[in-house]
Amino acid sequence: MRSRFAALAVWVAVSAAAWPALGADHLSLDDAFARVATNHPELRLFDSRGALLAAERERAALRPALVAGATLENAFGSGEARGLQGAELTLTLASVLERGGKLDARQTLARSRIDALAVEREARRLDLLAEVARRYLAMVAARRQGEIAEQDIAQRQRTLAGARRRLQAGASPESVVFTAEAALARAELEKARARQRFEAARQYLAALWGERDPRFDIAAADPAALPEIADFAALGALLEDSPELTQFVGERRIREARLQLARSQATADLSWQAGMRRLEASDDFGMVGTLSLPLGRRAVPRRRSAPPRPSWARWRSSARHASCRCTRPWPRPTAAIAPRNLKCAA
């Protein structure tokens, strides 16, 4: 009976000791991608910038406000204008009539900035995911190096045991034992280095989502198992929609929208005012109205002041597109292939 209780106690103790290991957080590469996409401060900063640009878009959609006014004349004077006896009250409503398409130009500029921010965020997100993959693979490499070091330690231990047996049998000198012990010490040192590299890589990875004391472990994965790579034509089609290239298109649209807004602002606005006035002498009412338009010619941005089409942003886009296409279907590695044989396909 006592033996059964003792066995039960030992089983509970072993289970409690093994529970933290079983409950450890095993992080896969997709999990790391999700954590960075949710918690990285740079990506969260884009959300704040998006809210700011959305507010600017709402402001750009506003039309000139209506201004209500009241004018009191011939009051608090002397003689017939003493007090309010001869006072005349005028109630007016005024605003500005925008000309030249200013409203559409402001809205176009606001929308183009929002679109450009979305492309910039996507480009930055892809860069961060690539960095996550590099740091995650560094952990995988450190783990595999540790496994290799453990195998090396086991081999060195067997070698050392054999050297000691040969020394006891008088078949080999003591220096062979010392050499085997030194090799075993180097193997153990390499295992410790691999463990240290694993800890550093884990801390380096966890820093991407702000974790200070990471305790997770990597999920079981084979770094040599690569996904199937699409053919060169499909990769080229994906390159056309790359956010890095789309950024230049968004930048060009923003500059064109700013230029159009500047041209629209060269057109003078029409100010108007309308109201009703009470005539104290006859106790009648009359309508009043005012139209005002600035005279003269404002400085108009001319086309020759802007870069000729295609603009410099389009040139940069074309140059970047050409640099990305400076590849060709890569042949199988052979001794005859040299870097000088690669030519730009653009």
PDB file of C-alpha atoms in Angstrom, residues 52-339:
ATOM      1  CA  LEU A  52      -4.651  62.356 -39.283  1.00  0.00           C
ATOM      2  CA  LEU A  53      -4.939  62.173 -43.059  1.00  0.00           C
ATOM      3  CA  ALA A  54      -8.584  61.126 -42.770  1.00  0.00           C
ATOM      4  CA  ALA A  55      -9.253  64.244 -40.708  1.00  0.00           C
ATOM      5  CA  GLU A  56      -7.469  66.345 -43.325  1.00  0.00           C
ATOM      6  CA  ARG A  57      -9.612  64.751 -46.022  1.00  0.00           C
ATOM      7  CA  GLU A  58     -12.758  65.716 -44.138  1.00  0.00           C
ATOM      8  CA  ARG A  59     -11.454  69.241 -43.774  1.00  0.00           C
ATOM      9  CA  ALA A  60     -10.620  69.426 -47.474  1.00  0.00           C
ATOM     10  CA  ALA A  61     -14.236  68.506 -48.303  1.00  0.00           C
ATOM     11  CA  LEU A  62     -15.591  71.486 -46.403  1.00  0.00           C
ATOM     12  CA  ARG A  63     -16.986  74.379 -48.393  1.00  0.00           C
ATOM     13  CA  PRO A  64     -16.551  78.021 -47.327  1.00  0.00           C
ATOM     14  CA  ALA A  65     -18.695  78.743 -44.303  1.00  0.00           C
ATOM     15  CA  LEU A  66     -21.702  81.033 -44.298  1.00  0.00           C
ATOM     16  CA  VAL A  67     -21.164  84.195 -42.265  1.00  0.00           C
ATOM     17  CA  ALA A  68     -24.137  85.865 -40.611  1.00  0.00           C
ATOM     18  CA  GLY A  69     -23.842  89.558 -39.796  1.00  0.00           C
ATOM     19  CA  ALA A  70     -25.807  92.431 -38.338  1.00  0.00           C
ATOM     20  CA  THR A  71     -25.091  96.131 -38.950  1.00  0.00           C
ATOM     21  CA  LEU A  72     -26.569  98.953 -36.889  1.00  0.00           C
ATOM     22  CA  GLU A  73     -26.405 102.467 -38.395  1.00  0.00           C
ATOM     23  CA  ASN A  74     -27.428 105.965 -37.294  1.00  0.00           C
ATOM     24  CA  ALA A  75     -27.598 105.045 -33.617  1.00  0.00           C
ATOM     25  CA  PHE A  76     -26.344 106.585 -30.404  1.00  0.00           C
ATOM     26  CA  GLY A  77     -25.462 109.860 -32.122  1.00  0.00           C
ATOM     27  CA  SER A  78     -26.727 113.399 -31.706  1.00  0.00           C
ATOM     28  CA  GLY A  79     -29.811 115.183 -32.929  1.00  0.00           C
ATOM     29  CA  GLU A  80     -32.052 112.953 -34.975  1.00  0.00           C
ATOM     30  CA  ALA A  81     -29.587 110.097 -34.518  1.00  0.00           C
ATOM     31  CA  ARG A  82     -29.795 110.258 -30.743  1.00  0.00           C
ATOM     32  CA  GLY A  83     -30.390 106.884 -29.136  1.00  0.00           C
ATOM     33  CA  LEU A  84     -32.195 104.426 -31.375  1.00  0.00           C
ATOM     34  CA  GLN A  85     -34.716 106.856 -32.868  1.00  0.00           C
ATOM     35  CA  GLY A  86     -33.124 106.873 -36.319  1.00  0.00           C
ATOM     36  CA  ALA A  87     -31.347 103.524 -36.122  1.00  0.00           C
ATOM     37  CA  GLU A  88     -31.322 101.279 -39.178  1.00  0.00           C
ATOM     38  CA  LEU A  89     -30.618  97.580 -38.795  1.00  0.00           C
ATOM     39  CA  THR A  90     -29.210  95.419 -41.604  1.00  0.00           C
ATOM     40  CA  LEU A  91     -29.069  91.633 -41.399  1.00  0.00           C
ATOM     41  CA  THR A  92     -26.729  89.944 -43.887  1.00  0.00           C
ATOM     42  CA  LEU A  93     -25.541  86.507 -44.924  1.00  0.00           C
ATOM     43  CA  ALA A  94     -22.164  86.243 -46.679  1.00  0.00           C
ATOM     44  CA  SER A  95     -19.856  83.573 -48.067  1.00  0.00           C
ATOM     45  CA  VAL A  96     -17.287  82.895 -50.767  1.00  0.00           C
ATOM     46  CA  LEU A  97     -17.927  81.168 -54.072  1.00  0.00           C
ATOM     47  CA  GLU A  98     -14.831  79.135 -54.886  1.00  0.00           C
ATOM     48  CA  ARG A  99     -13.808  79.155 -58.523  1.00  0.00           C
ATOM     49  CA  GLY A 100     -11.278  77.122 -60.480  1.00  0.00           C
ATOM     50  CA  GLY A 101     -12.121  73.718 -58.995  1.00  0.00           C
ATOM     51  CA  LYS A 102     -10.447  74.312 -55.627  1.00  0.00           C
ATOM     52  CA  LEU A 103     -12.727  71.878 -53.806  1.00  0.00           C
ATOM     53  CA  ASP A 104     -12.004  69.001 -56.180  1.00  0.00           C
ATOM     54  CA  ALA A 105      -8.279  69.777 -56.122  1.00  0.00           C
ATOM     55  CA  ARG A 106      -8.171  69.665 -52.306  1.00  0.00           C
ATOM     56  CA  GLN A 107     -10.078  66.395 -52.188  1.00  0.00           C
ATOM     57  CA  THR A 108      -7.868  64.818 -54.842  1.00  0.00           C
ATOM     58  CA  LEU A 109      -4.736  65.772 -52.917  1.00  0.00           C
ATOM     59  CA  ALA A 110      -6.140  64.366 -49.664  1.00  0.00           C
ATOM     60  CA  ARG A 111      -7.137  61.059 -51.290  1.00  0.00           C
ATOM     61  CA  SER A 112      -3.769  60.694 -53.016  1.00  0.00           C
ATOM     62  CA  ARG A 113      -1.955  61.169 -49.701  1.00  0.00           C
ATOM     63  CA  ILE A 114      -4.113  58.498 -48.053  1.00  0.00           C
ATOM     64  CA  ASP A 115      -3.453  56.073 -50.920  1.00  0.00           C
ATOM     65  CA  ALA A 116       0.275  56.761 -50.743  1.00  0.00           C
ATOM     66  CA  LEU A 117       0.272  56.115 -46.992  1.00  0.00           C
ATOM     67  CA  ALA A 118      -1.380  52.721 -47.514  1.00  0.00           C
ATOM     68  CA  VAL A 119       1.291  51.742 -50.043  1.00  0.00           C
ATOM     69  CA  GLU A 120       4.051  52.968 -47.735  1.00  0.00           C
ATOM     70  CA  ARG A 121       2.633  50.937 -44.867  1.00  0.00           C
ATOM     71  CA  GLU A 122       2.481  47.807 -47.002  1.00  0.00           C
ATOM     72  CA  ALA A 123       6.077  48.261 -48.135  1.00  0.00           C
ATOM     73  CA  ARG A 124       7.233  48.726 -44.552  1.00  0.00           C
ATOM     74  CA  ARG A 125       5.193  45.709 -43.444  1.00  0.00           C
ATOM     75  CA  LEU A 126       6.876  43.506 -46.029  1.00  0.00           C
ATOM     76  CA  ASP A 127      10.307  44.747 -44.923  1.00  0.00           C
ATOM     77  CA  LEU A 128       9.469  43.894 -41.318  1.00  0.00           C
ATOM     78  CA  LEU A 129       8.202  40.441 -42.258  1.00  0.00           C
ATOM     79  CA  ALA A 130      11.428  39.793 -44.140  1.00  0.00           C
ATOM     80  CA  GLU A 131      13.381  40.842 -41.041  1.00  0.00           C
ATOM     81  CA  VAL A 132      11.225  38.524 -38.922  1.00  0.00           C
ATOM     82  CA  ALA A 133      12.036  35.630 -41.241  1.00  0.00           C
ATOM     83  CA  ARG A 134      15.766  36.355 -41.022  1.00  0.00           C
ATOM     84  CA  ARG A 135      15.741  36.504 -37.231  1.00  0.00           C
ATOM     85  CA  TYR A 136      13.556  33.419 -36.947  1.00  0.00           C
ATOM     86  CA  LEU A 137      15.893  31.463 -39.224  1.00  0.00           C
ATOM     87  CA  ALA A 138      18.792  32.604 -37.057  1.00  0.00           C
ATOM     88  CA  MET A 139      17.077  30.868 -34.132  1.00  0.00           C
ATOM     89  CA  VAL A 140      16.531  27.741 -36.217  1.00  0.00           C
ATOM     90  CA  ALA A 141      20.188  27.743 -37.294  1.00  0.00           C
ATOM     91  CA  ALA A 142      21.352  28.159 -33.689  1.00  0.00           C
ATOM     92  CA  ARG A 143      19.108  25.280 -32.602  1.00  0.00           C
ATOM     93  CA  ARG A 144      20.473  23.001 -35.331  1.00  0.00           C
ATOM     94  CA  GLN A 145      24.036  23.971 -34.432  1.00  0.00           C
ATOM     95  CA  GLY A 146      23.288  22.999 -30.856  1.00  0.00           C
ATOM     96  CA  GLU A 147      21.980  19.608 -31.992  1.00  0.00           C
ATOM     97  CA  ILE A 148      25.116  19.063 -34.057  1.00  0.00           C
ATOM     98  CA  ALA A 149      27.215  20.034 -31.028  1.00  0.00           C
ATOM     99  CA  GLU A 150      25.369  17.475 -28.885  1.00  0.00           C
ATOM    100  CA  GLN A 151      26.105  14.760 -31.442  1.00  0.00           C
ATOM    101  CA  ASP A 152      29.723  15.871 -31.503  1.00  0.00           C
ATOM    102  CA  ILE A 153      29.886  15.707 -27.695  1.00  0.00           C
ATOM    103  CA  ALA A 154      28.521  12.171 -27.714  1.00  0.00           C
ATOM    104  CA  GLN A 155      31.133  11.152 -30.280  1.00  0.00           C
ATOM    105  CA  ARG A 156      33.920  12.851 -28.332  1.00  0.00           C
ATOM    106  CA  GLN A 157      32.824  11.093 -25.147  1.00  0.00           C
ATOM    107  CA  ARG A 158      33.014   7.720 -26.861  1.00  0.00           C
ATOM    108  CA  THR A 159      36.418   8.649 -28.238  1.00  0.00           C
ATOM    109  CA  LEU A 160      37.629   9.676 -24.791  1.00  0.00           C
ATOM    110  CA  ALA A 161      36.353   6.452 -23.230  1.00  0.00           C
ATOM    111  CA  GLY A 162      38.175   4.420 -25.875  1.00  0.00           C
ATOM    112  CA  ALA A 163      41.383   6.417 -25.359  1.00  0.00           C
ATOM    113  CA  ARG A 164      41.261   5.746 -21.619  1.00  0.00           C
ATOM    114  CA  ARG A 165      40.767   2.037 -22.187  1.00  0.00           C
ATOM    115  CA  ARG A 166      43.750   1.950 -24.558  1.00  0.00           C
ATOM    116  CA  LEU A 167      45.808   3.881 -22.002  1.00  0.00           C
ATOM    117  CA  GLN A 168      44.959   1.357 -19.290  1.00  0.00           C
ATOM    118  CA  ALA A 169      45.856  -1.460 -21.660  1.00  0.00           C
ATOM    119  CA  GLY A 170      49.161   0.265 -22.503  1.00  0.00           C
ATOM    120  CA  ALA A 171      48.282   0.533 -26.198  1.00  0.00           C
ATOM    121  CA  SER A 172      48.512   4.351 -26.418  1.00  0.00           C
ATOM    122  CA  PRO A 173      50.273   7.181 -24.561  1.00  0.00           C
ATOM    123  CA  GLU A 174      48.566   9.547 -22.120  1.00  0.00           C
ATOM    124  CA  SER A 175      48.763  12.380 -24.650  1.00  0.00           C
ATOM    125  CA  VAL A 176      46.001  10.699 -26.673  1.00  0.00           C
ATOM    126  CA  VAL A 177      43.703  11.000 -23.638  1.00  0.00           C
ATOM    127  CA  PHE A 178      44.620  14.658 -23.253  1.00  0.00           C
ATOM    128  CA  THR A 179      43.827  15.273 -26.943  1.00  0.00           C
ATOM    129  CA  ALA A 180      40.447  13.559 -26.608  1.00  0.00           C
ATOM    130  CA  GLU A 181      39.653  15.600 -23.473  1.00  0.00           C
ATOM    131  CA  ALA A 182      40.565  18.821 -25.290  1.00  0.00           C
ATOM    132  CA  ALA A 183      38.337  17.854 -28.230  1.00  0.00           C
ATOM    133  CA  LEU A 184      35.481  17.119 -25.828  1.00  0.00           C
ATOM    134  CA  ALA A 185      35.970  20.491 -24.129  1.00  0.00           C
ATOM    135  CA  ARG A 186      35.856  22.247 -27.510  1.00  0.00           C
ATOM    136  CA  ALA A 187      32.647  20.412 -28.391  1.00  0.00           C
ATOM    137  CA  GLU A 188      31.042  21.415 -25.081  1.00  0.00           C
ATOM    138  CA  LEU A 189      32.156  25.010 -25.639  1.00  0.00           C
ATOM    139  CA  GLU A 190      30.584  24.963 -29.084  1.00  0.00           C
ATOM    140  CA  LYS A 191      27.332  23.714 -27.565  1.00  0.00           C
ATOM    141  CA  ALA A 192      27.394  26.555 -25.050  1.00  0.00           C
ATOM    142  CA  ARG A 193      28.053  29.016 -27.863  1.00  0.00           C
ATOM    143  CA  ALA A 194      25.141  27.629 -29.848  1.00  0.00           C
ATOM    144  CA  ARG A 195      22.901  28.019 -26.801  1.00  0.00           C
ATOM    145  CA  GLN A 196      24.075  31.589 -26.370  1.00  0.00           C
ATOM    146  CA  ARG A 197      23.430  32.338 -30.039  1.00  0.00           C
ATOM    147  CA  PHE A 198      19.952  30.873 -29.679  1.00  0.00           C
ATOM    148  CA  GLU A 199      19.191  33.079 -26.661  1.00  0.00           C
ATOM    149  CA  ALA A 200      20.507  36.164 -28.447  1.00  0.00           C
ATOM    150  CA  ALA A 201      18.514  35.386 -31.596  1.00  0.00           C
ATOM    151  CA  ARG A 202      15.349  34.866 -29.525  1.00  0.00           C
ATOM    152  CA  GLN A 203      15.833  38.184 -27.752  1.00  0.00           C
ATOM    153  CA  TYR A 204      16.553  39.860 -31.076  1.00  0.00           C
ATOM    154  CA  LEU A 205      13.350  38.435 -32.553  1.00  0.00           C
ATOM    155  CA  ALA A 206      11.171  39.289 -29.559  1.00  0.00           C
ATOM    156  CA  ALA A 207      12.375  42.903 -29.713  1.00  0.00           C
ATOM    157  CA  LEU A 208      10.332  43.342 -32.899  1.00  0.00           C
ATOM    158  CA  TRP A 209       7.093  43.197 -30.917  1.00  0.00           C
ATOM    159  CA  GLY A 210       8.451  44.709 -27.690  1.00  0.00           C
ATOM    160  CA  GLU A 211       8.849  41.608 -25.518  1.00  0.00           C
ATOM    161  CA  ARG A 212      11.617  42.076 -22.964  1.00  0.00           C
ATOM    162  CA  ASP A 213      11.806  38.625 -21.388  1.00  0.00           C
ATOM    163  CA  PRO A 214      10.932  36.053 -24.065  1.00  0.00           C
ATOM    164  CA  ARG A 215      10.275  32.494 -22.962  1.00  0.00           C
ATOM    165  CA  PHE A 216       8.929  31.004 -26.150  1.00  0.00           C
ATOM    166  CA  ASP A 217      10.514  28.203 -28.130  1.00  0.00           C
ATOM    167  CA  ILE A 218      10.486  27.697 -31.867  1.00  0.00           C
ATOM    168  CA  ALA A 219       8.166  25.174 -33.407  1.00  0.00           C
ATOM    169  CA  ALA A 220       9.589  22.082 -35.027  1.00  0.00           C
ATOM    170  CA  ALA A 221      10.487  22.966 -38.607  1.00  0.00           C
ATOM    171  CA  ASP A 222      12.867  21.860 -41.297  1.00  0.00           C
ATOM    172  CA  PRO A 223      14.796  24.865 -42.685  1.00  0.00           C
ATOM    173  CA  ALA A 224      15.781  22.836 -45.735  1.00  0.00           C
ATOM    174  CA  ALA A 225      12.127  22.327 -46.754  1.00  0.00           C
ATOM    175  CA  LEU A 226      11.551  25.188 -49.182  1.00  0.00           C
ATOM    176  CA  PRO A 227       8.201  26.018 -50.807  1.00  0.00           C
ATOM    177  CA  GLU A 228       7.707  25.551 -54.493  1.00  0.00           C
ATOM    178  CA  ILE A 229       8.953  28.580 -56.407  1.00  0.00           C
ATOM    179  CA  ALA A 230       6.830  29.896 -59.261  1.00  0.00           C
ATOM    180  CA  ASP A 231       8.265  30.308 -62.722  1.00  0.00           C
ATOM    181  CA  PHE A 232      10.037  33.478 -63.808  1.00  0.00           C
ATOM    182  CA  ALA A 233       7.026  34.900 -65.677  1.00  0.00           C
ATOM    183  CA  ALA A 234       4.819  34.651 -62.583  1.00  0.00           C
ATOM    184  CA  LEU A 235       7.473  36.310 -60.421  1.00  0.00           C
ATOM    185  CA  GLY A 236       7.771  39.105 -62.975  1.00  0.00           C
ATOM    186  CA  ALA A 237       4.010  39.654 -62.841  1.00  0.00           C
ATOM    187  CA  LEU A 238       4.182  39.902 -59.051  1.00  0.00           C
ATOM    188  CA  LEU A 239       6.976  42.419 -59.391  1.00  0.00           C
ATOM    189  CA  GLU A 240       4.701  44.765 -61.317  1.00  0.00           C
ATOM    190  CA  ASP A 241       2.461  45.099 -58.237  1.00  0.00           C
ATOM    191  CA  SER A 242       5.305  45.492 -55.773  1.00  0.00           C
ATOM    192  CA  PRO A 243       4.646  48.241 -53.178  1.00  0.00           C
ATOM    193  CA  GLU A 244       8.181  49.502 -53.698  1.00  0.00           C
ATOM    194  CA  LEU A 245       7.302  50.388 -57.290  1.00  0.00           C
ATOM    195  CA  THR A 246       3.796  51.561 -56.463  1.00  0.00           C
ATOM    196  CA  GLN A 247       5.267  54.132 -54.080  1.00  0.00           C
ATOM    197  CA  PHE A 248       6.642  56.125 -56.997  1.00  0.00           C
ATOM    198  CA  VAL A 249       3.238  56.154 -58.684  1.00  0.00           C
ATOM    199  CA  GLY A 250       1.658  57.490 -55.488  1.00  0.00           C
ATOM    200  CA  GLU A 251       4.353  60.128 -55.168  1.00  0.00           C
ATOM    201  CA  ARG A 252       3.748  61.271 -58.732  1.00  0.00           C
ATOM    202  CA  ARG A 253       0.016  61.533 -58.082  1.00  0.00           C
ATOM    203  CA  ILE A 254       0.605  63.638 -54.974  1.00  0.00           C
ATOM    204  CA  ARG A 255       2.818  66.061 -56.887  1.00  0.00           C
ATOM    205  CA  GLU A 256       0.326  66.331 -59.715  1.00  0.00           C
ATOM    206  CA  ALA A 257      -2.467  66.981 -57.200  1.00  0.00           C
ATOM    207  CA  ARG A 258      -0.419  69.713 -55.534  1.00  0.00           C
ATOM    208  CA  LEU A 259       0.274  71.308 -58.894  1.00  0.00           C
ATOM    209  CA  GLN A 260      -3.413  71.231 -59.797  1.00  0.00           C
ATOM    210  CA  LEU A 261      -4.294  72.792 -56.438  1.00  0.00           C
ATOM    211  CA  ALA A 262      -1.772  75.577 -57.014  1.00  0.00           C
ATOM    212  CA  ARG A 263      -3.259  76.268 -60.433  1.00  0.00           C
ATOM    213  CA  SER A 264      -6.785  76.354 -59.038  1.00  0.00           C
ATOM    214  CA  GLN A 265      -5.734  78.814 -56.357  1.00  0.00           C
ATOM    215  CA  ALA A 266      -4.634  81.214 -59.086  1.00  0.00           C
ATOM    216  CA  THR A 267      -8.312  81.759 -59.933  1.00  0.00           C
ATOM    217  CA  ALA A 268      -9.836  84.492 -57.776  1.00  0.00           C
ATOM    218  CA  ASP A 269     -12.830  83.634 -55.618  1.00  0.00           C
ATOM    219  CA  LEU A 270     -16.111  85.531 -55.766  1.00  0.00           C
ATOM    220  CA  SER A 271     -17.293  86.955 -52.446  1.00  0.00           C
ATOM    221  CA  TRP A 272     -20.984  87.657 -52.051  1.00  0.00           C
ATOM    222  CA  GLN A 273     -23.193  89.155 -49.398  1.00  0.00           C
ATOM    223  CA  ALA A 274     -26.994  89.433 -49.248  1.00  0.00           C
ATOM    224  CA  GLY A 275     -29.336  90.730 -46.597  1.00  0.00           C
ATOM    225  CA  MET A 276     -32.251  92.940 -45.604  1.00  0.00           C
ATOM    226  CA  ARG A 277     -32.255  96.483 -44.196  1.00  0.00           C
ATOM    227  CA  ARG A 278     -34.961  98.277 -42.238  1.00  0.00           C
ATOM    228  CA  LEU A 279     -35.431 101.926 -43.168  1.00  0.00           C
ATOM    229  CA  GLU A 280     -36.348 103.895 -40.067  1.00  0.00           C
ATOM    230  CA  ALA A 281     -37.676 106.961 -41.912  1.00  0.00           C
ATOM    231  CA  SER A 282     -40.417 105.100 -43.756  1.00  0.00           C
ATOM    232  CA  ASP A 283     -40.524 101.957 -41.655  1.00  0.00           C
ATOM    233  CA  ASP A 284     -39.939  99.916 -44.807  1.00  0.00           C
ATOM    234  CA  PHE A 285     -37.625  97.006 -45.603  1.00  0.00           C
ATOM    235  CA  GLY A 286     -35.225  96.651 -48.513  1.00  0.00           C
ATOM    236  CA  MET A 287     -32.818  94.079 -49.875  1.00  0.00           C
ATOM    237  CA  VAL A 288     -29.059  94.689 -49.952  1.00  0.00           C
ATOM    238  CA  GLY A 289     -26.445  92.712 -51.834  1.00  0.00           C
ATOM    239  CA  THR A 290     -22.715  92.842 -52.530  1.00  0.00           C
ATOM    240  CA  LEU A 291     -20.443  91.047 -54.999  1.00  0.00           C
ATOM    241  CA  SER A 292     -16.677  91.453 -54.872  1.00  0.00           C
ATOM    242  CA  LEU A 293     -13.962  90.026 -57.106  1.00  0.00           C
ATOM    243  CA  PRO A 294     -10.244  90.761 -56.747  1.00  0.00           C
ATOM    244  CA  LEU A 295      -8.779  92.639 -59.702  1.00  0.00           C
ATOM    245  CA  GLY A 296      -5.431  92.053 -61.266  1.00  0.00           C
ATOM    246  CA  ARG A 297      -3.724  88.806 -62.160  1.00  0.00           C
ATOM    247  CA  ARG A 298      -2.311  86.457 -59.612  1.00  0.00           C
ATOM    248  CA  ALA A 299       0.842  84.468 -60.166  1.00  0.00           C
ATOM    249  CA  VAL A 300      -0.222  81.393 -62.122  1.00  0.00           C
ATOM    250  CA  PRO A 301       1.998  78.290 -62.036  1.00  0.00           C
ATOM    251  CA  ARG A 302       2.809  77.599 -65.632  1.00  0.00           C
ATOM    252  CA  ARG A 303       3.479  74.193 -67.100  1.00  0.00           C
ATOM    253  CA  ARG A 304       7.021  75.162 -68.010  1.00  0.00           C
ATOM    254  CA  SER A 305       7.790  75.705 -64.297  1.00  0.00           C
ATOM    255  CA  ALA A 306       7.091  72.030 -63.612  1.00  0.00           C
ATOM    256  CA  PRO A 307       9.349  69.234 -64.816  1.00  0.00           C
ATOM    257  CA  PRO A 308       8.522  68.084 -68.324  1.00  0.00           C
ATOM    258  CA  ARG A 309       6.568  64.876 -68.671  1.00  0.00           C
ATOM    259  CA  PRO A 310       7.535  62.260 -67.725  1.00  0.00           C
ATOM    260  CA  SER A 311       8.262  63.924 -64.375  1.00  0.00           C
ATOM    261  CA  TRP A 312      11.224  63.105 -62.185  1.00  0.00           C
ATOM    262  CA  ALA A 313       9.065  60.824 -60.050  1.00  0.00           C
ATOM    263  CA  ARG A 314       8.238  58.795 -63.154  1.00  0.00           C
ATOM    264  CA  TRP A 315      11.936  58.661 -64.027  1.00  0.00           C
ATOM    265  CA  ARG A 316      12.714  57.323 -60.569  1.00  0.00           C
ATOM    266  CA  SER A 317       9.962  54.754 -60.922  1.00  0.00           C
ATOM    267  CA  SER A 318      11.300  53.658 -64.308  1.00  0.00           C
ATOM    268  CA  ALA A 319      14.847  53.459 -62.955  1.00  0.00           C
ATOM    269  CA  ARG A 320      13.741  51.378 -59.964  1.00  0.00           C
ATOM    270  CA  HIS A 321      11.658  49.136 -62.179  1.00  0.00           C
ATOM    271  CA  ALA A 322      14.658  48.601 -64.449  1.00  0.00           C
ATOM    272  CA  SER A 323      16.933  47.786 -61.522  1.00  0.00           C
ATOM    273  CA  CYS A 324      14.430  45.236 -60.227  1.00  0.00           C
ATOM    274  CA  ARG A 325      14.272  43.628 -63.641  1.00  0.00           C
ATOM    275  CA  CYS A 326      18.053  43.365 -63.978  1.00  0.00           C
ATOM    276  CA  THR A 327      17.758  39.606 -63.750  1.00  0.00           C
ATOM    277  CA  ARG A 328      17.273  36.715 -66.091  1.00  0.00           C
ATOM    278  CA  PRO A 329      16.046  33.144 -65.600  1.00  0.00           C
ATOM    279  CA  TRP A 330      18.838  31.783 -63.404  1.00  0.00           C
ATOM    280  CA  PRO A 331      20.424  28.634 -64.846  1.00  0.00           C
ATOM    281  CA  ARG A 332      21.543  25.727 -62.769  1.00  0.00           C
ATOM    282  CA  PRO A 333      24.879  26.326 -61.041  1.00  0.00           C
ATOM    283  CA  THR A 334      27.740  25.172 -63.224  1.00  0.00           C
ATOM    284  CA  ALA A 335      31.416  25.940 -63.347  1.00  0.00           C
ATOM    285  CA  ALA A 336      30.960  27.987 -66.523  1.00  0.00           C
ATOM    286  CA  ILE A 337      28.634  30.527 -64.877  1.00  0.00           C
ATOM    287  CA  ALA A 338      30.291  33.746 -63.797  1.00  0.00           C
ATOM    288  CA  PRO A 339      28.784  37.011 -62.527  1.00  0.00           C
TER     289      PRO A 339
END
